[in-house]
Amino acid sequence: MSTENPRAGGAAAVPPAGLLPTVDAPAPERADAARNRRKILDATARIIAEDGPEAVTMNQVAHASGIGVGTVYRRFGDVSQLLWALLDDRERRFQEAFMTGPPPLGPGVPAGERLDAFLDALVDRIGEQRSILLAAHSASPRARYHSGAYRVMHTHAALLIGQLRPGSDSTLLAHLLLAPFSPDVMHHLAVEQELSAVRLKAGVRHLLRLRT
Protein backbone atom coordinates (compact mmCIF):
# COMPACT_ATOMS: atom_id res chain seq x y z
CA MET A 1 0.00 0.00 0.00
CA SER A 2 1.06 3.55 -0.56
CA THR A 3 2.96 5.40 2.16
CA GLU A 4 2.23 8.79 0.64
CA ASN A 5 0.65 11.23 3.09
CA PRO A 6 -2.14 13.70 2.27
CA ARG A 7 -1.14 17.38 2.27
CA ALA A 8 -0.77 18.50 5.87
CA GLY A 9 -1.92 22.10 5.95
CA GLY A 10 -4.19 24.70 4.39
CA ALA A 11 -7.54 24.29 2.74
CA ALA A 12 -7.71 21.00 0.89
CA ALA A 13 -7.42 20.86 -2.85
CA VAL A 14 -9.30 17.60 -3.23
CA PRO A 15 -9.73 15.87 -6.59
CA PRO A 16 -13.05 15.26 -8.33
CA ALA A 17 -14.83 12.11 -7.16
CA GLY A 18 -13.75 10.17 -10.23
CA LEU A 19 -10.10 10.85 -9.43
CA LEU A 20 -10.09 9.60 -5.85
CA PRO A 21 -7.18 7.26 -5.12
CA THR A 22 -7.96 3.61 -4.53
CA VAL A 23 -6.33 0.91 -2.46
CA ASP A 24 -3.38 -0.27 -4.49
CA ALA A 25 -4.13 -3.37 -6.54
CA PRO A 26 -1.73 -6.29 -6.03
CA ALA A 27 1.14 -6.32 -8.50
CA PRO A 28 0.93 -8.99 -11.24
CA GLU A 29 2.20 -12.32 -9.94
CA ARG A 30 3.41 -15.60 -11.34
CA ALA A 31 0.90 -18.40 -10.87
CA ASP A 32 2.99 -20.11 -8.17
CA ALA A 33 3.47 -16.83 -6.30
CA ALA A 34 -0.27 -16.16 -6.43
CA ARG A 35 -0.97 -19.66 -5.07
CA ASN A 36 1.48 -19.12 -2.21
CA ARG A 37 -0.10 -15.76 -1.40
CA ARG A 38 -3.54 -17.36 -1.31
CA LYS A 39 -2.31 -20.19 0.95
CA ILE A 40 -0.73 -17.71 3.36
CA LEU A 41 -3.84 -15.53 3.55
CA ASP A 42 -6.15 -18.55 3.92
CA ALA A 43 -3.96 -19.95 6.70
CA THR A 44 -4.01 -16.59 8.47
CA ALA A 45 -7.80 -16.46 8.23
CA ARG A 46 -8.06 -19.97 9.71
CA ILE A 47 -5.83 -19.07 12.65
CA ILE A 48 -7.93 -15.98 13.35
CA ALA A 49 -11.17 -17.97 13.11
CA GLU A 50 -9.89 -20.65 15.49
CA ASP A 51 -7.76 -18.73 17.98
CA GLY A 52 -8.24 -15.01 17.34
CA PRO A 53 -5.91 -12.51 15.65
CA GLU A 54 -3.60 -12.35 18.66
CA ALA A 55 -2.53 -15.92 17.84
CA VAL A 56 -1.14 -14.91 14.45
CA THR A 57 2.65 -15.10 14.18
CA MET A 58 4.74 -15.42 11.06
CA ASN A 59 6.02 -18.83 12.20
CA GLN A 60 2.49 -20.05 12.93
CA VAL A 61 1.27 -18.90 9.53
CA ALA A 62 4.22 -20.56 7.80
CA HIS A 63 3.47 -23.85 9.57
CA ALA A 64 -0.28 -23.68 8.84
CA SER A 65 0.20 -22.80 5.19
CA GLY A 66 3.06 -25.17 4.44
CA ILE A 67 5.05 -22.23 3.09
CA GLY A 68 8.59 -21.49 4.28
CA VAL A 69 8.79 -18.81 6.94
CA GLY A 70 11.31 -16.90 4.82
CA THR A 71 8.78 -16.71 2.00
CA VAL A 72 6.09 -15.49 4.39
CA TYR A 73 8.37 -12.70 5.61
CA ARG A 74 9.39 -11.72 2.09
CA ARG A 75 5.79 -11.51 0.94
CA PHE A 76 4.31 -9.64 3.90
CA GLY A 77 7.13 -8.25 6.03
CA ASP A 78 5.46 -8.58 9.44
CA VAL A 79 2.22 -9.55 11.14
CA SER A 80 0.75 -6.07 10.75
CA GLN A 81 1.16 -6.10 6.97
CA LEU A 82 -0.21 -9.62 6.79
CA LEU A 83 -3.33 -8.65 8.73
CA TRP A 84 -3.87 -5.54 6.61
CA ALA A 85 -3.57 -7.69 3.48
CA LEU A 86 -6.53 -9.75 4.70
CA LEU A 87 -8.61 -6.59 4.82
CA ASP A 88 -7.86 -5.45 1.27
CA ASP A 89 -10.71 -7.22 -0.52
CA ARG A 90 -13.35 -5.92 1.89
CA GLU A 91 -11.79 -2.45 1.70
CA ARG A 92 -12.06 -2.41 -2.08
CA ARG A 93 -15.76 -3.29 -1.88
CA PHE A 94 -16.28 -0.54 0.70
CA GLN A 95 -14.55 1.96 -1.58
CA GLU A 96 -16.69 0.96 -4.54
CA ALA A 97 -19.80 1.50 -2.42
CA PHE A 98 -19.00 5.05 -1.31
CA MET A 99 -17.34 6.17 -4.55
CA THR A 100 -19.62 4.74 -7.23
CA GLY A 101 -22.40 2.81 -5.48
CA PRO A 102 -26.05 3.80 -5.04
CA PRO A 103 -27.01 6.75 -2.83
CA PRO A 104 -26.96 7.83 -0.10
CA LEU A 105 -23.53 6.25 0.36
CA GLY A 106 -22.68 6.78 -3.30
CA PRO A 107 -23.21 9.83 -5.54
CA GLY A 108 -26.63 11.36 -6.20
CA VAL A 109 -27.58 13.05 -2.91
CA PRO A 110 -26.35 16.19 -1.08
CA ALA A 111 -22.92 16.06 0.54
CA GLY A 112 -24.36 16.08 4.07
CA GLU A 113 -26.42 12.96 3.43
CA ARG A 114 -23.45 11.22 1.85
CA LEU A 115 -21.21 12.10 4.81
CA ASP A 116 -23.77 10.72 7.27
CA ALA A 117 -24.07 7.52 5.24
CA PHE A 118 -20.28 7.21 4.96
CA LEU A 119 -19.77 7.53 8.71
CA ASP A 120 -22.59 5.07 9.41
CA ALA A 121 -21.01 2.57 7.02
CA LEU A 122 -17.63 3.11 8.65
CA VAL A 123 -19.08 2.25 12.08
CA ASP A 124 -20.51 -0.97 10.61
CA ARG A 125 -17.33 -1.91 8.77
CA ILE A 126 -15.13 -1.48 11.84
CA GLY A 127 -17.64 -3.42 13.94
CA GLU A 128 -17.63 -6.35 11.51
CA GLN A 129 -13.83 -6.57 11.36
CA ARG A 130 -12.93 -5.15 14.75
CA SER A 131 -10.70 -7.99 15.91
CA ILE A 132 -8.51 -8.00 12.78
CA LEU A 133 -8.35 -4.22 12.58
CA LEU A 134 -7.43 -3.99 16.26
CA ALA A 135 -4.72 -6.62 15.90
CA ALA A 136 -3.24 -4.85 12.86
CA HIS A 137 -3.39 -1.52 14.67
CA SER A 138 -1.76 -2.97 17.80
CA ALA A 139 1.07 -4.49 15.76
CA SER A 140 1.83 -1.15 14.10
CA PRO A 141 -0.25 1.77 15.49
CA ARG A 142 0.85 4.34 12.90
CA ALA A 143 0.47 2.07 9.87
CA ARG A 144 -3.19 3.05 9.52
CA TYR A 145 -2.32 6.61 8.59
CA HIS A 146 0.12 5.58 5.88
CA SER A 147 -2.15 3.00 4.24
CA GLY A 148 -3.92 3.39 0.92
CA ALA A 149 -7.22 2.65 2.67
CA TYR A 150 -6.89 5.61 5.05
CA ARG A 151 -5.75 7.87 2.22
CA VAL A 152 -8.90 7.06 0.25
CA MET A 153 -11.22 7.59 3.23
CA HIS A 154 -9.51 10.85 4.13
CA THR A 155 -9.74 12.19 0.57
CA HIS A 156 -13.41 11.23 0.34
CA ALA A 157 -14.24 12.86 3.68
CA ALA A 158 -12.29 16.00 2.74
CA LEU A 159 -14.17 16.22 -0.56
CA LEU A 160 -17.55 16.07 1.19
CA ILE A 161 -16.52 18.52 3.91
CA GLY A 162 -15.26 20.90 1.24
CA GLN A 163 -18.66 20.76 -0.45
CA LEU A 164 -20.46 21.35 2.84
CA ARG A 165 -18.14 24.12 4.07
CA PRO A 166 -16.44 25.83 1.12
CA GLY A 167 -13.25 27.57 2.17
CA SER A 168 -12.78 25.43 5.28
CA ASP A 169 -9.57 23.55 6.06
CA SER A 170 -11.18 20.35 4.86
CA THR A 171 -7.90 18.40 4.84
CA LEU A 172 -7.44 18.93 8.58
CA LEU A 173 -11.13 18.52 9.36
CA ALA A 174 -11.20 15.17 7.57
CA HIS A 175 -8.31 13.90 9.72
CA LEU A 176 -10.11 15.02 12.89
CA LEU A 177 -13.38 13.50 11.72
CA LEU A 178 -11.75 10.12 11.11
CA ALA A 179 -9.72 10.11 14.34
CA PRO A 180 -12.48 8.49 16.49
CA PHE A 181 -12.63 5.60 14.00
CA SER A 182 -9.22 4.32 15.00
CA PRO A 183 -9.65 0.60 15.83
CA ASP A 184 -8.54 1.03 19.45
CA VAL A 185 -11.02 3.87 20.07
CA MET A 186 -13.89 1.96 18.47
CA HIS A 187 -12.97 -1.17 20.46
CA HIS A 188 -13.05 0.84 23.68
CA LEU A 189 -16.46 2.30 22.87
CA ALA A 190 -18.12 -0.81 21.44
CA VAL A 191 -16.62 -3.50 23.69
CA GLU A 192 -15.39 -1.91 26.90
CA GLN A 193 -18.16 0.70 27.08
CA GLU A 194 -20.70 -1.67 25.47
CA LEU A 195 -22.13 1.00 23.16
CA SER A 196 -24.29 -0.24 20.30
CA ALA A 197 -23.66 0.65 16.66
CA VAL A 198 -26.92 2.61 16.69
CA ARG A 199 -25.71 4.74 19.60
CA LEU A 200 -22.29 5.26 18.03
CA LYS A 201 -23.84 6.45 14.78
CA ALA A 202 -26.20 8.80 16.60
CA GLY A 203 -23.32 10.17 18.66
CA VAL A 204 -21.21 10.94 15.59
CA ARG A 205 -24.10 12.75 13.93
CA HIS A 206 -24.85 14.73 17.08
CA LEU A 207 -21.20 15.72 17.44
CA LEU A 208 -21.14 17.05 13.88
CA ARG A 209 -24.14 19.26 14.58
CA LEU A 210 -23.16 20.73 17.98
CA ARG A 211 -22.23 24.11 16.50
CA THR A 212 -24.68 24.27 13.58
PDB file of C-alpha atoms in Angstrom:
ATOM      1  CA  MET A   1       0.000   0.000   0.000  1.00  0.00           C
ATOM      2  CA  SER A   2       1.065   3.552  -0.557  1.00  0.00           C
ATOM      3  CA  THR A   3       2.959   5.399   2.157  1.00  0.00           C
ATOM      4  CA  GLU A   4       2.226   8.793   0.640  1.00  0.00           C
ATOM      5  CA  ASN A   5       0.647  11.229   3.086  1.00  0.00           C
ATOM      6  CA  PRO A   6      -2.142  13.698   2.267  1.00  0.00           C
ATOM      7  CA  ARG A   7      -1.137  17.379   2.275  1.00  0.00           C
ATOM      8  CA  ALA A   8      -0.771  18.498   5.868  1.00  0.00           C
ATOM      9  CA  GLY A   9      -1.920  22.101   5.954  1.00  0.00           C
ATOM     10  CA  GLY A  10      -4.185  24.696   4.389  1.00  0.00           C
ATOM     11  CA  ALA A  11      -7.543  24.289   2.742  1.00  0.00           C
ATOM     12  CA  ALA A  12      -7.709  21.002   0.894  1.00  0.00           C
ATOM     13  CA  ALA A  13      -7.422  20.865  -2.851  1.00  0.00           C
ATOM     14  CA  VAL A  14      -9.299  17.596  -3.225  1.00  0.00           C
ATOM     15  CA  PRO A  15      -9.731  15.869  -6.593  1.00  0.00           C
ATOM     16  CA  PRO A  16     -13.050  15.259  -8.329  1.00  0.00           C
ATOM     17  CA  ALA A  17     -14.833  12.113  -7.163  1.00  0.00           C
ATOM     18  CA  GLY A  18     -13.753  10.175 -10.235  1.00  0.00           C
ATOM     19  CA  LEU A  19     -10.097  10.847  -9.432  1.00  0.00           C
ATOM     20  CA  LEU A  20     -10.093   9.597  -5.851  1.00  0.00           C
ATOM     21  CA  PRO A  21      -7.176   7.259  -5.120  1.00  0.00           C
ATOM     22  CA  THR A  22      -7.963   3.615  -4.529  1.00  0.00           C
ATOM     23  CA  VAL A  23      -6.328   0.910  -2.461  1.00  0.00           C
ATOM     24  CA  ASP A  24      -3.383  -0.272  -4.488  1.00  0.00           C
ATOM     25  CA  ALA A  25      -4.128  -3.369  -6.541  1.00  0.00           C
ATOM     26  CA  PRO A  26      -1.734  -6.291  -6.031  1.00  0.00           C
ATOM     27  CA  ALA A  27       1.144  -6.322  -8.498  1.00  0.00           C
ATOM     28  CA  PRO A  28       0.934  -8.986 -11.235  1.00  0.00           C
ATOM     29  CA  GLU A  29       2.202 -12.317  -9.943  1.00  0.00           C
ATOM     30  CA  ARG A  30       3.407 -15.597 -11.343  1.00  0.00           C
ATOM     31  CA  ALA A  31       0.898 -18.405 -10.871  1.00  0.00           C
ATOM     32  CA  ASP A  32       2.989 -20.108  -8.174  1.00  0.00           C
ATOM     33  CA  ALA A  33       3.472 -16.830  -6.300  1.00  0.00           C
ATOM     34  CA  ALA A  34      -0.272 -16.159  -6.429  1.00  0.00           C
ATOM     35  CA  ARG A  35      -0.972 -19.655  -5.066  1.00  0.00           C
ATOM     36  CA  ASN A  36       1.479 -19.117  -2.212  1.00  0.00           C
ATOM     37  CA  ARG A  37      -0.101 -15.757  -1.395  1.00  0.00           C
ATOM     38  CA  ARG A  38      -3.538 -17.358  -1.308  1.00  0.00           C
ATOM     39  CA  LYS A  39      -2.306 -20.195   0.947  1.00  0.00           C
ATOM     40  CA  ILE A  40      -0.728 -17.707   3.362  1.00  0.00           C
ATOM     41  CA  LEU A  41      -3.843 -15.531   3.554  1.00  0.00           C
ATOM     42  CA  ASP A  42      -6.152 -18.546   3.920  1.00  0.00           C
ATOM     43  CA  ALA A  43      -3.958 -19.948   6.701  1.00  0.00           C
ATOM     44  CA  THR A  44      -4.011 -16.591   8.470  1.00  0.00           C
ATOM     45  CA  ALA A  45      -7.799 -16.465   8.232  1.00  0.00           C
ATOM     46  CA  ARG A  46      -8.064 -19.974   9.710  1.00  0.00           C
ATOM     47  CA  ILE A  47      -5.831 -19.072  12.646  1.00  0.00           C
ATOM     48  CA  ILE A  48      -7.930 -15.981  13.346  1.00  0.00           C
ATOM     49  CA  ALA A  49     -11.169 -17.967  13.113  1.00  0.00           C
ATOM     50  CA  GLU A  50      -9.894 -20.655  15.487  1.00  0.00           C
ATOM     51  CA  ASP A  51      -7.757 -18.734  17.982  1.00  0.00           C
ATOM     52  CA  GLY A  52      -8.237 -15.014  17.336  1.00  0.00           C
ATOM     53  CA  PRO A  53      -5.905 -12.514  15.649  1.00  0.00           C
ATOM     54  CA  GLU A  54      -3.600 -12.353  18.665  1.00  0.00           C
ATOM     55  CA  ALA A  55      -2.531 -15.923  17.839  1.00  0.00           C
ATOM     56  CA  VAL A  56      -1.140 -14.913  14.446  1.00  0.00           C
ATOM     57  CA  THR A  57       2.648 -15.104  14.177  1.00  0.00           C
ATOM     58  CA  MET A  58       4.735 -15.418  11.061  1.00  0.00           C
ATOM     59  CA  ASN A  59       6.016 -18.828  12.197  1.00  0.00           C
ATOM     60  CA  GLN A  60       2.490 -20.054  12.932  1.00  0.00           C
ATOM     61  CA  VAL A  61       1.272 -18.896   9.528  1.00  0.00           C
ATOM     62  CA  ALA A  62       4.224 -20.557   7.799  1.00  0.00           C
ATOM     63  CA  HIS A  63       3.473 -23.848   9.573  1.00  0.00           C
ATOM     64  CA  ALA A  64      -0.279 -23.680   8.842  1.00  0.00           C
ATOM     65  CA  SER A  65       0.196 -22.803   5.187  1.00  0.00           C
ATOM     66  CA  GLY A  66       3.058 -25.167   4.438  1.00  0.00           C
ATOM     67  CA  ILE A  67       5.050 -22.231   3.088  1.00  0.00           C
ATOM     68  CA  GLY A  68       8.586 -21.492   4.283  1.00  0.00           C
ATOM     69  CA  VAL A  69       8.786 -18.807   6.940  1.00  0.00           C
ATOM     70  CA  GLY A  70      11.309 -16.897   4.823  1.00  0.00           C
ATOM     71  CA  THR A  71       8.780 -16.707   1.999  1.00  0.00           C
ATOM     72  CA  VAL A  72       6.088 -15.489   4.394  1.00  0.00           C
ATOM     73  CA  TYR A  73       8.373 -12.705   5.615  1.00  0.00           C
ATOM     74  CA  ARG A  74       9.386 -11.725   2.088  1.00  0.00           C
ATOM     75  CA  ARG A  75       5.786 -11.512   0.938  1.00  0.00           C
ATOM     76  CA  PHE A  76       4.309  -9.636   3.900  1.00  0.00           C
ATOM     77  CA  GLY A  77       7.133  -8.251   6.035  1.00  0.00           C
ATOM     78  CA  ASP A  78       5.460  -8.576   9.436  1.00  0.00           C
ATOM     79  CA  VAL A  79       2.220  -9.547  11.142  1.00  0.00           C
ATOM     80  CA  SER A  80       0.751  -6.070  10.750  1.00  0.00           C
ATOM     81  CA  GLN A  81       1.163  -6.099   6.970  1.00  0.00           C
ATOM     82  CA  LEU A  82      -0.211  -9.621   6.795  1.00  0.00           C
ATOM     83  CA  LEU A  83      -3.330  -8.645   8.727  1.00  0.00           C
ATOM     84  CA  TRP A  84      -3.871  -5.536   6.615  1.00  0.00           C
ATOM     85  CA  ALA A  85      -3.574  -7.694   3.482  1.00  0.00           C
ATOM     86  CA  LEU A  86      -6.531  -9.752   4.704  1.00  0.00           C
ATOM     87  CA  LEU A  87      -8.614  -6.588   4.819  1.00  0.00           C
ATOM     88  CA  ASP A  88      -7.860  -5.449   1.267  1.00  0.00           C
ATOM     89  CA  ASP A  89     -10.711  -7.219  -0.523  1.00  0.00           C
ATOM     90  CA  ARG A  90     -13.347  -5.921   1.894  1.00  0.00           C
ATOM     91  CA  GLU A  91     -11.787  -2.455   1.700  1.00  0.00           C
ATOM     92  CA  ARG A  92     -12.062  -2.406  -2.083  1.00  0.00           C
ATOM     93  CA  ARG A  93     -15.756  -3.290  -1.881  1.00  0.00           C
ATOM     94  CA  PHE A  94     -16.282  -0.542   0.700  1.00  0.00           C
ATOM     95  CA  GLN A  95     -14.550   1.961  -1.576  1.00  0.00           C
ATOM     96  CA  GLU A  96     -16.694   0.965  -4.537  1.00  0.00           C
ATOM     97  CA  ALA A  97     -19.804   1.500  -2.421  1.00  0.00           C
ATOM     98  CA  PHE A  98     -18.997   5.050  -1.308  1.00  0.00           C
ATOM     99  CA  MET A  99     -17.339   6.171  -4.546  1.00  0.00           C
ATOM    100  CA  THR A 100     -19.622   4.735  -7.234  1.00  0.00           C
ATOM    101  CA  GLY A 101     -22.402   2.813  -5.477  1.00  0.00           C
ATOM    102  CA  PRO A 102     -26.047   3.796  -5.037  1.00  0.00           C
ATOM    103  CA  PRO A 103     -27.006   6.753  -2.832  1.00  0.00           C
ATOM    104  CA  PRO A 104     -26.964   7.828  -0.101  1.00  0.00           C
ATOM    105  CA  LEU A 105     -23.527   6.250   0.359  1.00  0.00           C
ATOM    106  CA  GLY A 106     -22.684   6.778  -3.303  1.00  0.00           C
ATOM    107  CA  PRO A 107     -23.215   9.834  -5.538  1.00  0.00           C
ATOM    108  CA  GLY A 108     -26.630  11.359  -6.195  1.00  0.00           C
ATOM    109  CA  VAL A 109     -27.581  13.046  -2.910  1.00  0.00           C
ATOM    110  CA  PRO A 110     -26.352  16.186  -1.082  1.00  0.00           C
ATOM    111  CA  ALA A 111     -22.918  16.059   0.543  1.00  0.00           C
ATOM    112  CA  GLY A 112     -24.363  16.084   4.072  1.00  0.00           C
ATOM    113  CA  GLU A 113     -26.420  12.959   3.430  1.00  0.00           C
ATOM    114  CA  ARG A 114     -23.446  11.223   1.852  1.00  0.00           C
ATOM    115  CA  LEU A 115     -21.211  12.105   4.806  1.00  0.00           C
ATOM    116  CA  ASP A 116     -23.770  10.721   7.269  1.00  0.00           C
ATOM    117  CA  ALA A 117     -24.072   7.525   5.238  1.00  0.00           C
ATOM    118  CA  PHE A 118     -20.282   7.213   4.961  1.00  0.00           C
ATOM    119  CA  LEU A 119     -19.767   7.533   8.714  1.00  0.00           C
ATOM    120  CA  ASP A 120     -22.595   5.069   9.410  1.00  0.00           C
ATOM    121  CA  ALA A 121     -21.013   2.567   7.015  1.00  0.00           C
ATOM    122  CA  LEU A 122     -17.630   3.106   8.654  1.00  0.00           C
ATOM    123  CA  VAL A 123     -19.082   2.248  12.077  1.00  0.00           C
ATOM    124  CA  ASP A 124     -20.513  -0.975  10.614  1.00  0.00           C
ATOM    125  CA  ARG A 125     -17.328  -1.913   8.772  1.00  0.00           C
ATOM    126  CA  ILE A 126     -15.131  -1.481  11.842  1.00  0.00           C
ATOM    127  CA  GLY A 127     -17.639  -3.422  13.938  1.00  0.00           C
ATOM    128  CA  GLU A 128     -17.631  -6.353  11.512  1.00  0.00           C
ATOM    129  CA  GLN A 129     -13.828  -6.573  11.362  1.00  0.00           C
ATOM    130  CA  ARG A 130     -12.927  -5.154  14.754  1.00  0.00           C
ATOM    131  CA  SER A 131     -10.702  -7.995  15.907  1.00  0.00           C
ATOM    132  CA  ILE A 132      -8.510  -8.004  12.784  1.00  0.00           C
ATOM    133  CA  LEU A 133      -8.352  -4.218  12.585  1.00  0.00           C
ATOM    134  CA  LEU A 134      -7.432  -3.992  16.262  1.00  0.00           C
ATOM    135  CA  ALA A 135      -4.717  -6.620  15.898  1.00  0.00           C
ATOM    136  CA  ALA A 136      -3.243  -4.853  12.863  1.00  0.00           C
ATOM    137  CA  HIS A 137      -3.389  -1.522  14.672  1.00  0.00           C
ATOM    138  CA  SER A 138      -1.762  -2.969  17.798  1.00  0.00           C
ATOM    139  CA  ALA A 139       1.071  -4.488  15.763  1.00  0.00           C
ATOM    140  CA  SER A 140       1.834  -1.146  14.105  1.00  0.00           C
ATOM    141  CA  PRO A 141      -0.245   1.771  15.486  1.00  0.00           C
ATOM    142  CA  ARG A 142       0.852   4.341  12.898  1.00  0.00           C
ATOM    143  CA  ALA A 143       0.475   2.071   9.872  1.00  0.00           C
ATOM    144  CA  ARG A 144      -3.191   3.052   9.519  1.00  0.00           C
ATOM    145  CA  TYR A 145      -2.318   6.613   8.593  1.00  0.00           C
ATOM    146  CA  HIS A 146       0.117   5.576   5.876  1.00  0.00           C
ATOM    147  CA  SER A 147      -2.152   3.003   4.239  1.00  0.00           C
ATOM    148  CA  GLY A 148      -3.920   3.389   0.925  1.00  0.00           C
ATOM    149  CA  ALA A 149      -7.217   2.645   2.673  1.00  0.00           C
ATOM    150  CA  TYR A 150      -6.886   5.605   5.054  1.00  0.00           C
ATOM    151  CA  ARG A 151      -5.746   7.869   2.222  1.00  0.00           C
ATOM    152  CA  VAL A 152      -8.898   7.059   0.254  1.00  0.00           C
ATOM    153  CA  MET A 153     -11.220   7.588   3.228  1.00  0.00           C
ATOM    154  CA  HIS A 154      -9.509  10.852   4.133  1.00  0.00           C
ATOM    155  CA  THR A 155      -9.741  12.192   0.568  1.00  0.00           C
ATOM    156  CA  HIS A 156     -13.406  11.229   0.338  1.00  0.00           C
ATOM    157  CA  ALA A 157     -14.244  12.857   3.682  1.00  0.00           C
ATOM    158  CA  ALA A 158     -12.290  16.002   2.739  1.00  0.00           C
ATOM    159  CA  LEU A 159     -14.175  16.222  -0.557  1.00  0.00           C
ATOM    160  CA  LEU A 160     -17.551  16.065   1.188  1.00  0.00           C
ATOM    161  CA  ILE A 161     -16.518  18.519   3.912  1.00  0.00           C
ATOM    162  CA  GLY A 162     -15.262  20.899   1.242  1.00  0.00           C
ATOM    163  CA  GLN A 163     -18.659  20.763  -0.452  1.00  0.00           C
ATOM    164  CA  LEU A 164     -20.458  21.351   2.843  1.00  0.00           C
ATOM    165  CA  ARG A 165     -18.139  24.119   4.074  1.00  0.00           C
ATOM    166  CA  PRO A 166     -16.445  25.827   1.116  1.00  0.00           C
ATOM    167  CA  GLY A 167     -13.251  27.569   2.174  1.00  0.00           C
ATOM    168  CA  SER A 168     -12.777  25.426   5.283  1.00  0.00           C
ATOM    169  CA  ASP A 169      -9.566  23.549   6.058  1.00  0.00           C
ATOM    170  CA  SER A 170     -11.184  20.345   4.861  1.00  0.00           C
ATOM    171  CA  THR A 171      -7.899  18.401   4.841  1.00  0.00           C
ATOM    172  CA  LEU A 172      -7.442  18.932   8.581  1.00  0.00           C
ATOM    173  CA  LEU A 173     -11.130  18.524   9.362  1.00  0.00           C
ATOM    174  CA  ALA A 174     -11.199  15.174   7.571  1.00  0.00           C
ATOM    175  CA  HIS A 175      -8.311  13.900   9.723  1.00  0.00           C
ATOM    176  CA  LEU A 176     -10.109  15.019  12.885  1.00  0.00           C
ATOM    177  CA  LEU A 177     -13.376  13.503  11.719  1.00  0.00           C
ATOM    178  CA  LEU A 178     -11.749  10.118  11.109  1.00  0.00           C
ATOM    179  CA  ALA A 179      -9.719  10.110  14.344  1.00  0.00           C
ATOM    180  CA  PRO A 180     -12.483   8.486  16.486  1.00  0.00           C
ATOM    181  CA  PHE A 181     -12.632   5.605  13.997  1.00  0.00           C
ATOM    182  CA  SER A 182      -9.215   4.318  14.998  1.00  0.00           C
ATOM    183  CA  PRO A 183      -9.645   0.599  15.828  1.00  0.00           C
ATOM    184  CA  ASP A 184      -8.537   1.026  19.446  1.00  0.00           C
ATOM    185  CA  VAL A 185     -11.018   3.868  20.069  1.00  0.00           C
ATOM    186  CA  MET A 186     -13.886   1.958  18.471  1.00  0.00           C
ATOM    187  CA  HIS A 187     -12.968  -1.172  20.458  1.00  0.00           C
ATOM    188  CA  HIS A 188     -13.049   0.838  23.683  1.00  0.00           C
ATOM    189  CA  LEU A 189     -16.462   2.298  22.865  1.00  0.00           C
ATOM    190  CA  ALA A 190     -18.122  -0.813  21.443  1.00  0.00           C
ATOM    191  CA  VAL A 191     -16.623  -3.500  23.687  1.00  0.00           C
ATOM    192  CA  GLU A 192     -15.392  -1.909  26.904  1.00  0.00           C
ATOM    193  CA  GLN A 193     -18.157   0.703  27.081  1.00  0.00           C
ATOM    194  CA  GLU A 194     -20.703  -1.667  25.468  1.00  0.00           C
ATOM    195  CA  LEU A 195     -22.128   0.998  23.160  1.00  0.00           C
ATOM    196  CA  SER A 196     -24.286  -0.244  20.297  1.00  0.00           C
ATOM    197  CA  ALA A 197     -23.663   0.645  16.658  1.00  0.00           C
ATOM    198  CA  VAL A 198     -26.917   2.610  16.694  1.00  0.00           C
ATOM    199  CA  ARG A 199     -25.714   4.738  19.605  1.00  0.00           C
ATOM    200  CA  LEU A 200     -22.289   5.261  18.032  1.00  0.00           C
ATOM    201  CA  LYS A 201     -23.844   6.455  14.777  1.00  0.00           C
ATOM    202  CA  ALA A 202     -26.202   8.798  16.605  1.00  0.00           C
ATOM    203  CA  GLY A 203     -23.319  10.171  18.663  1.00  0.00           C
ATOM    204  CA  VAL A 204     -21.213  10.937  15.593  1.00  0.00           C
ATOM    205  CA  ARG A 205     -24.105  12.755  13.930  1.00  0.00           C
ATOM    206  CA  HIS A 206     -24.855  14.728  17.080  1.00  0.00           C
ATOM    207  CA  LEU A 207     -21.201  15.718  17.441  1.00  0.00           C
ATOM    208  CA  LEU A 208     -21.138  17.051  13.879  1.00  0.00           C
ATOM    209  CA  ARG A 209     -24.143  19.263  14.579  1.00  0.00           C
ATOM    210  CA  LEU A 210     -23.161  20.733  17.979  1.00  0.00           C
ATOM    211  CA  ARG A 211     -22.234  24.106  16.498  1.00  0.00           C
ATOM    212  CA  THR A 212     -24.678  24.273  13.584  1.00  0.00           C
TER     213      THR A 212
END
